[in-house]
PDB file of C-alpha atoms in Angstrom:
ATOM      1  CA  MET P   1       0.246   0.046   0.293  1.00 61.00           C
ATOM      2  CA  LYS P   2       3.534   2.400   1.016  1.00 63.00           C
ATOM      3  CA  GLN P   3       3.894   1.479  -2.684  1.00 64.00           C
ATOM      4  CA  LEU P   4       0.958   2.501  -4.442  1.00 55.00           C
ATOM      5  CA  HIS P   5       0.842   6.052  -1.918  1.00 55.00           C
ATOM      6  CA  ARG P   6       3.599   6.223  -3.443  1.00 63.00           C
ATOM      7  CA  ALA P   7       3.461   6.102  -6.948  1.00 60.00           C
ATOM      8  CA  LEU P   8       0.680   8.016  -7.020  1.00 54.00           C
ATOM      9  CA  ARG P   9       2.268  11.255  -5.539  1.00 61.00           C
ATOM     10  CA  ALA P  10       4.785  10.975  -8.337  1.00 64.00           C
ATOM     11  CA  ILE P  11       2.362  11.145 -10.483  1.00 62.00           C
ATOM     12  CA  ALA P  12       0.110  13.398  -8.708  1.00 57.00           C
ATOM     13  CA  VAL P  13       2.771  15.782  -8.402  1.00 57.00           C
ATOM     14  CA  PRO P  14       3.997  16.693 -12.073  1.00 61.00           C
ATOM     15  CA  VAL P  15       0.486  16.521 -13.002  1.00 56.00           C
ATOM     16  CA  PHE P  16      -0.420  19.085 -10.914  1.00 50.00           C
ATOM     17  CA  ALA P  17       1.984  21.500 -11.906  1.00 54.00           C
ATOM     18  CA  ALA P  18       1.058  20.940 -15.372  1.00 53.00           C
ATOM     19  CA  LEU P  19      -2.533  21.970 -14.487  1.00 49.00           C
ATOM     20  CA  LEU P  20      -1.638  25.556 -12.859  1.00 47.00           C
ATOM     21  CA  PRO P  21      -0.572  26.759 -16.277  1.00 49.00           C
ATOM     22  CA  LEU P  22      -4.490  25.707 -17.757  1.00 48.00           C
ATOM     23  CA  LEU P  23      -5.344  28.464 -14.239  1.00 50.00           C
ATOM     24  CA  ALA P  24      -3.931  31.071 -14.969  1.00 54.00           C
ATOM     25  CA  GLN P  25      -5.205  30.856 -18.722  1.00 68.00           C
ATOM     26  CA  ALA P  26      -6.679  34.355 -19.812  1.00 77.00           C
ATOM     27  CA  VAL P  27     -10.598  34.264 -21.025  1.00 91.00           C
ATOM     28  CA  PRO P  28     -11.948  36.985 -22.905  1.00 92.00           C
ATOM     29  CA  VAL P  29     -13.779  40.281 -21.933  1.00 95.00           C
ATOM     30  CA  THR P  30     -16.305  41.578 -24.761  1.00 95.00           C
ATOM     31  CA  PHE P  31     -17.356  44.957 -25.176  1.00 96.00           C
ATOM     32  CA  ASP P  32     -19.760  45.827 -27.660  1.00 97.00           C
ATOM     33  CA  VAL P  33     -18.748  49.916 -28.652  1.00 97.00           C
ATOM     34  CA  ALA P  34     -22.861  50.474 -30.264  1.00 97.00           C
ATOM     35  CA  GLY P  35     -23.395  53.217 -29.857  1.00 95.00           C
ATOM     36  CA  ILE P  36     -20.796  55.207 -27.652  1.00 95.00           C
ATOM     37  CA  LYS P  37     -19.672  58.696 -29.074  1.00 91.00           C
ATOM     38  CA  SER P  38     -16.635  60.475 -28.849  1.00 85.00           C
ATOM     39  CA  LEU P  39     -17.558  64.237 -26.846  1.00 84.00           C
ATOM     40  CA  GLY P  40     -14.603  66.044 -24.966  1.00 87.00           C
ATOM     41  CA  GLU P  41     -10.376  65.168 -24.708  1.00 90.00           C
ATOM     42  CA  ILE P  42      -9.685  62.269 -21.641  1.00 92.00           C
ATOM     43  CA  GLY P  43     -10.569  63.474 -18.200  1.00 92.00           C
ATOM     44  CA  ALA P  44     -14.062  65.430 -19.274  1.00 90.00           C
ATOM     45  CA  ALA P  45     -17.339  64.433 -17.698  1.00 90.00           C
ATOM     46  CA  THR P  46     -19.027  64.592 -20.616  1.00 87.00           C
ATOM     47  CA  ASN P  47     -16.801  61.427 -22.151  1.00 90.00           C
ATOM     48  CA  THR P  48     -18.454  57.688 -22.309  1.00 94.00           C
ATOM     49  CA  VAL P  49     -17.088  56.185 -19.270  1.00 96.00           C
ATOM     50  CA  ARG P  50     -17.951  52.009 -18.932  1.00 97.00           C
ATOM     51  CA  GLU P  51     -16.988  49.562 -16.200  1.00 97.00           C
ATOM     52  CA  ILE P  52     -16.698  46.114 -16.507  1.00 96.00           C
ATOM     53  CA  ASN P  53     -15.819  43.735 -13.854  1.00 96.00           C
ATOM     54  CA  VAL P  54     -12.963  41.267 -14.390  1.00 95.00           C
ATOM     55  CA  GLY P  55     -12.717  39.704 -10.737  1.00 94.00           C
ATOM     56  CA  ALA P  56     -11.020  40.637  -7.640  1.00 95.00           C
ATOM     57  CA  ASN P  57      -6.360  41.668  -9.003  1.00 95.00           C
ATOM     58  CA  ALA P  58      -7.500  40.127 -12.655  1.00 96.00           C
ATOM     59  CA  GLU P  59      -4.433  40.879 -15.400  1.00 97.00           C
ATOM     60  CA  ILE P  60      -5.868  42.174 -18.399  1.00 97.00           C
ATOM     61  CA  LYS P  61      -2.958  40.971 -20.652  1.00 97.00           C
ATOM     62  CA  GLY P  62      -3.962  41.390 -24.206  1.00 97.00           C
ATOM     63  CA  ILE P  63      -6.523  43.116 -26.377  1.00 97.00           C
ATOM     64  CA  SER P  64      -8.406  43.046 -29.861  1.00 97.00           C
ATOM     65  CA  TYR P  65     -10.834  44.462 -31.293  1.00 97.00           C
ATOM     66  CA  THR P  66     -12.649  45.483 -34.765  1.00 97.00           C
ATOM     67  CA  VAL P  67     -14.680  48.895 -34.870  1.00 98.00           C
ATOM     68  CA  ASN P  68     -16.592  51.573 -37.481  1.00 98.00           C
ATOM     69  CA  LEU P  69     -16.226  54.749 -36.044  1.00 97.00           C
ATOM     70  CA  THR P  70     -16.905  57.756 -37.764  1.00 95.00           C
ATOM     71  CA  SER P  71     -15.478  61.206 -37.021  1.00 92.00           C
ATOM     72  CA  VAL P  72     -16.508  64.881 -37.790  1.00 88.00           C
ATOM     73  CA  ASP P  73     -15.618  67.379 -39.323  1.00 87.00           C
ATOM     74  CA  PRO P  74     -13.260  68.675 -38.038  1.00 87.00           C
ATOM     75  CA  SER P  75     -12.175  65.669 -36.209  1.00 88.00           C
ATOM     76  CA  TRP P  76     -10.314  63.109 -37.317  1.00 92.00           C
ATOM     77  CA  LEU P  77     -10.754  59.380 -37.323  1.00 94.00           C
ATOM     78  CA  SER P  78      -7.067  59.988 -35.964  1.00 94.00           C
ATOM     79  CA  GLU P  79      -8.424  61.834 -32.841  1.00 93.00           C
ATOM     80  CA  MET P  80     -10.278  59.109 -31.341  1.00 94.00           C
ATOM     81  CA  SER P  81      -9.115  57.151 -28.265  1.00 95.00           C
ATOM     82  CA  LEU P  82      -9.609  54.349 -26.000  1.00 97.00           C
ATOM     83  CA  GLN P  83      -8.735  54.336 -22.167  1.00 97.00           C
ATOM     84  CA  PHE P  84      -8.769  51.116 -20.788  1.00 97.00           C
ATOM     85  CA  SER P  85      -7.479  50.733 -17.282  1.00 97.00           C
ATOM     86  CA  ASP P  86      -7.780  50.562 -13.609  1.00 96.00           C
ATOM     87  CA  SER P  87     -11.137  51.947 -11.737  1.00 95.00           C
ATOM     88  CA  ALA P  88      -8.476  54.531  -9.940  1.00 94.00           C
ATOM     89  CA  GLN P  89      -6.560  54.924 -13.129  1.00 94.00           C
ATOM     90  CA  SER P  90      -3.449  54.338 -12.064  1.00 92.00           C
ATOM     91  CA  ALA P  91      -2.302  51.987 -14.104  1.00 92.00           C
ATOM     92  CA  GLY P  92      -3.540  50.727 -17.966  1.00 94.00           C
ATOM     93  CA  VAL P  93      -3.440  51.816 -21.346  1.00 96.00           C
ATOM     94  CA  VAL P  94      -5.067  54.113 -24.239  1.00 96.00           C
ATOM     95  CA  LEU P  95      -5.401  53.052 -27.684  1.00 95.00           C
ATOM     96  CA  LYS P  96      -5.799  55.229 -30.090  1.00 93.00           C
ATOM     97  CA  PHE P  97      -7.631  53.380 -33.571  1.00 89.00           C
ATOM     98  CA  GLY P  98      -5.801  54.594 -36.773  1.00 84.00           C
ATOM     99  CA  ASN P  99      -3.832  56.785 -38.532  1.00 88.00           C
ATOM    100  CA  ASP P 100      -6.118  58.662 -40.265  1.00 91.00           C
ATOM    101  CA  ASP P 101      -6.043  62.222 -40.239  1.00 93.00           C
ATOM    102  CA  HIS P 102      -9.196  63.017 -41.553  1.00 93.00           C
ATOM    103  CA  PHE P 103     -12.943  62.415 -41.160  1.00 93.00           C
ATOM    104  CA  GLY P 104     -15.013  60.115 -42.737  1.00 95.00           C
ATOM    105  CA  THR P 105     -16.470  57.152 -41.071  1.00 97.00           C
ATOM    106  CA  ALA P 106     -13.589  53.889 -41.497  1.00 97.00           C
ATOM    107  CA  THR P 107     -13.619  49.944 -39.192  1.00 97.00           C
ATOM    108  CA  TYR P 108     -10.297  49.049 -37.569  1.00 97.00           C
ATOM    109  CA  SER P 109      -9.507  45.490 -36.783  1.00 97.00           C
ATOM    110  CA  ASP P 110      -6.219  44.374 -34.958  1.00 97.00           C
ATOM    111  CA  SER P 111      -5.145  42.522 -31.991  1.00 96.00           C
ATOM    112  CA  LEU P 112      -2.111  43.355 -29.045  1.00 97.00           C
ATOM    113  CA  ASP P 113      -0.062  40.991 -26.723  1.00 97.00           C
ATOM    114  CA  LEU P 114       0.142  44.075 -24.051  1.00 97.00           C
ATOM    115  CA  VAL P 115       2.845  41.844 -22.340  1.00 96.00           C
ATOM    116  CA  ALA P 116       4.886  41.443 -24.771  1.00 97.00           C
ATOM    117  CA  LEU P 117       4.495  44.568 -25.366  1.00 97.00           C
ATOM    118  CA  GLY P 118       5.543  45.466 -20.992  1.00 97.00           C
ATOM    119  CA  LEU P 119       1.794  47.534 -21.100  1.00 97.00           C
ATOM    120  CA  ASN P 120       0.219  44.086 -18.954  1.00 97.00           C
ATOM    121  CA  PHE P 121      -1.462  45.833 -15.716  1.00 96.00           C
ATOM    122  CA  MET P 122      -3.808  44.912 -12.765  1.00 96.00           C
ATOM    123  CA  VAL P 123      -7.050  46.170 -12.177  1.00 96.00           C
ATOM    124  CA  GLY P 124      -7.447  46.488  -7.907  1.00 94.00           C
ATOM    125  CA  ASN P 125      -8.810  44.631  -5.231  1.00 95.00           C
ATOM    126  CA  ASP P 126     -12.712  45.707  -6.520  1.00 96.00           C
ATOM    127  CA  GLY P 127     -12.087  44.270  -9.361  1.00 96.00           C
ATOM    128  CA  ILE P 128     -13.467  47.109 -12.412  1.00 97.00           C
ATOM    129  CA  LEU P 129     -11.724  47.331 -15.671  1.00 97.00           C
ATOM    130  CA  ARG P 130     -13.037  51.407 -16.553  1.00 98.00           C
ATOM    131  CA  LEU P 131     -13.327  51.842 -19.919  1.00 97.00           C
ATOM    132  CA  GLU P 132     -13.060  55.921 -21.023  1.00 97.00           C
ATOM    133  CA  PHE P 133     -14.049  56.560 -25.078  1.00 95.00           C
ATOM    134  CA  PHE P 134     -12.562  59.837 -25.690  1.00 93.00           C
ATOM    135  CA  ASP P 135     -10.998  62.459 -28.497  1.00 91.00           C
ATOM    136  CA  SER P 136      -7.857  63.468 -28.051  1.00 88.00           C
ATOM    137  CA  TYR P 137      -8.603  66.600 -29.802  1.00 83.00           C
ATOM    138  CA  PHE P 138     -11.333  68.237 -28.796  1.00 75.00           C
ATOM    139  CA  ASP P 139     -13.045  70.179 -32.527  1.00 74.00           C
ATOM    140  CA  ASN P 140     -16.702  70.458 -31.632  1.00 65.00           C
ATOM    141  CA  LEU P 141     -17.402  72.524 -29.400  1.00 65.00           C
ATOM    142  CA  GLY P 142     -21.244  71.621 -28.372  1.00 62.00           C
ATOM    143  CA  ALA P 143     -21.251  67.832 -30.322  1.00 74.00           C
ATOM    144  CA  PHE P 144     -19.968  65.196 -30.249  1.00 79.00           C
ATOM    145  CA  ASP P 145     -16.622  64.074 -32.365  1.00 85.00           C
ATOM    146  CA  GLY P 146     -17.510  60.732 -33.428  1.00 89.00           C
ATOM    147  CA  SER P 147     -19.564  57.426 -33.405  1.00 93.00           C
ATOM    148  CA  TRP P 148     -19.068  54.232 -32.922  1.00 96.00           C
ATOM    149  CA  ASN P 149     -20.799  52.833 -35.208  1.00 97.00           C
ATOM    150  CA  PHE P 150     -20.520  48.963 -34.560  1.00 97.00           C
ATOM    151  CA  GLY P 151     -17.870  46.742 -33.226  1.00 98.00           C
ATOM    152  CA  SER P 152     -17.034  45.238 -30.372  1.00 98.00           C
ATOM    153  CA  ILE P 153     -13.278  44.907 -28.169  1.00 97.00           C
ATOM    154  CA  SER P 154     -12.363  41.966 -26.364  1.00 97.00           C
ATOM    155  CA  PHE P 155      -9.661  42.019 -23.133  1.00 97.00           C
ATOM    156  CA  ASP P 156      -7.551  38.602 -22.777  1.00 97.00           C
ATOM    157  CA  VAL P 157      -7.480  38.945 -18.509  1.00 97.00           C
ATOM    158  CA  ALA P 158      -6.437  36.058 -16.648  1.00 96.00           C
ATOM    159  CA  SER P 159      -7.101  35.646 -13.275  1.00 83.00           C
ATOM    160  CA  ALA P 160      -6.438  33.107 -10.043  1.00 55.00           C
ATOM    161  CA  ASN P 161     -10.136  32.685 -10.435  1.00 55.00           C
ATOM    162  CA  THR P 162      -9.913  30.911 -14.029  1.00 47.00           C
ATOM    163  CA  VAL P 163     -10.893  28.162 -14.185  1.00 50.00           C
ATOM    164  CA  PRO P 164      -9.955  25.517 -17.101  1.00 50.00           C
ATOM    165  CA  GLU P 165     -12.821  25.208 -19.938  1.00 50.00           C
ATOM    166  CA  PRO P 166     -14.479  21.244 -19.092  1.00 54.00           C
ATOM    167  CA  ALA P 167     -13.334  19.877 -21.763  1.00 54.00           C
ATOM    168  CA  SER P 168      -9.370  20.317 -20.686  1.00 52.00           C
ATOM    169  CA  LEU P 169     -10.517  19.716 -17.128  1.00 51.00           C
ATOM    170  CA  ALA P 170     -11.402  16.233 -18.081  1.00 54.00           C
ATOM    171  CA  LEU P 171      -9.328  15.008 -19.749  1.00 55.00           C
ATOM    172  CA  VAL P 172      -6.746  15.997 -17.140  1.00 56.00           C
ATOM    173  CA  LEU P 173      -8.531  14.103 -14.764  1.00 56.00           C
ATOM    174  CA  LEU P 174      -9.023  11.508 -16.523  1.00 59.00           C
ATOM    175  CA  ALA P 175      -5.603  10.739 -17.585  1.00 61.00           C
ATOM    176  CA  LEU P 176      -4.636  11.290 -13.942  1.00 56.00           C
ATOM    177  CA  ALA P 177      -7.623   7.715 -13.446  1.00 60.00           C
ATOM    178  CA  GLY P 178      -5.526   6.554 -15.914  1.00 61.00           C
ATOM    179  CA  MET P 179      -2.197   6.970 -14.562  1.00 61.00           C
ATOM    180  CA  GLY P 180      -3.956   5.650 -10.783  1.00 60.00           C
ATOM    181  CA  VAL P 181      -5.410   2.963 -12.358  1.00 59.00           C
ATOM    182  CA  THR P 182      -1.830   2.133 -13.921  1.00 62.00           C
ATOM    183  CA  ALA P 183       0.063   3.217 -11.176  1.00 58.00           C
ATOM    184  CA  SER P 184      -1.828   0.667  -8.488  1.00 62.00           C
ATOM    185  CA  ARG P 185      -1.739  -1.878 -11.506  1.00 63.00           C
ATOM    186  CA  ARG P 186       1.882  -1.759 -10.856  1.00 63.00           C
ATOM    187  CA  ALA P 187       2.255  -1.746  -6.960  1.00 61.00           C
ATOM    188  CA  CYS P 188       0.024  -4.977  -6.649  1.00 63.00           C
ATOM    189  CA  GLY P 189       2.082  -7.150  -9.491  1.00 65.00           C
ATOM    190  CA  LYS P 190      -0.798  -6.824 -12.134  1.00 59.00           C
ATOM    191  CA  ARG P 191       0.718  -5.982 -16.556  1.00 57.00           C
TER     192      ARG P 191
END
């Protein structure tokens, strides 16, 4: 019986070590941008601000997006921006979607690995990811500078509370059960 216990422990340690990266995988959190308006410069009271609860101390590891934007003359598409940060705005990223220095309508699509760029950050204990939609230069006094027609932004969020997909967990558990049976048979001298 002691041999079986040692064999199972020898198998369990590397398997649990292999499970840890699964628990830290980033999961996408998606936000629909339809109907958002770009009004003032960052911090203006008129800006659209949204908050998403992504879990206490979650890490924002990446972002991907496909958005359709319209800027109003004299504002440019290149001025339409998003700041995503923790609720205190002590850590975060400002993202401009296009380089088009003219007004009009355009669609932008991209993904960024914030870890590779050194821009990943953690939200606070409140778990809030704060989104502020703004215009980097306020052109239209009394009117909006641009609109977010449609599209979505997905954030890659990693948390200590992230759990693997059920199919992945089932495969790991099945492998553990198979290893246990094999170890049991070996300990009993059966093949």
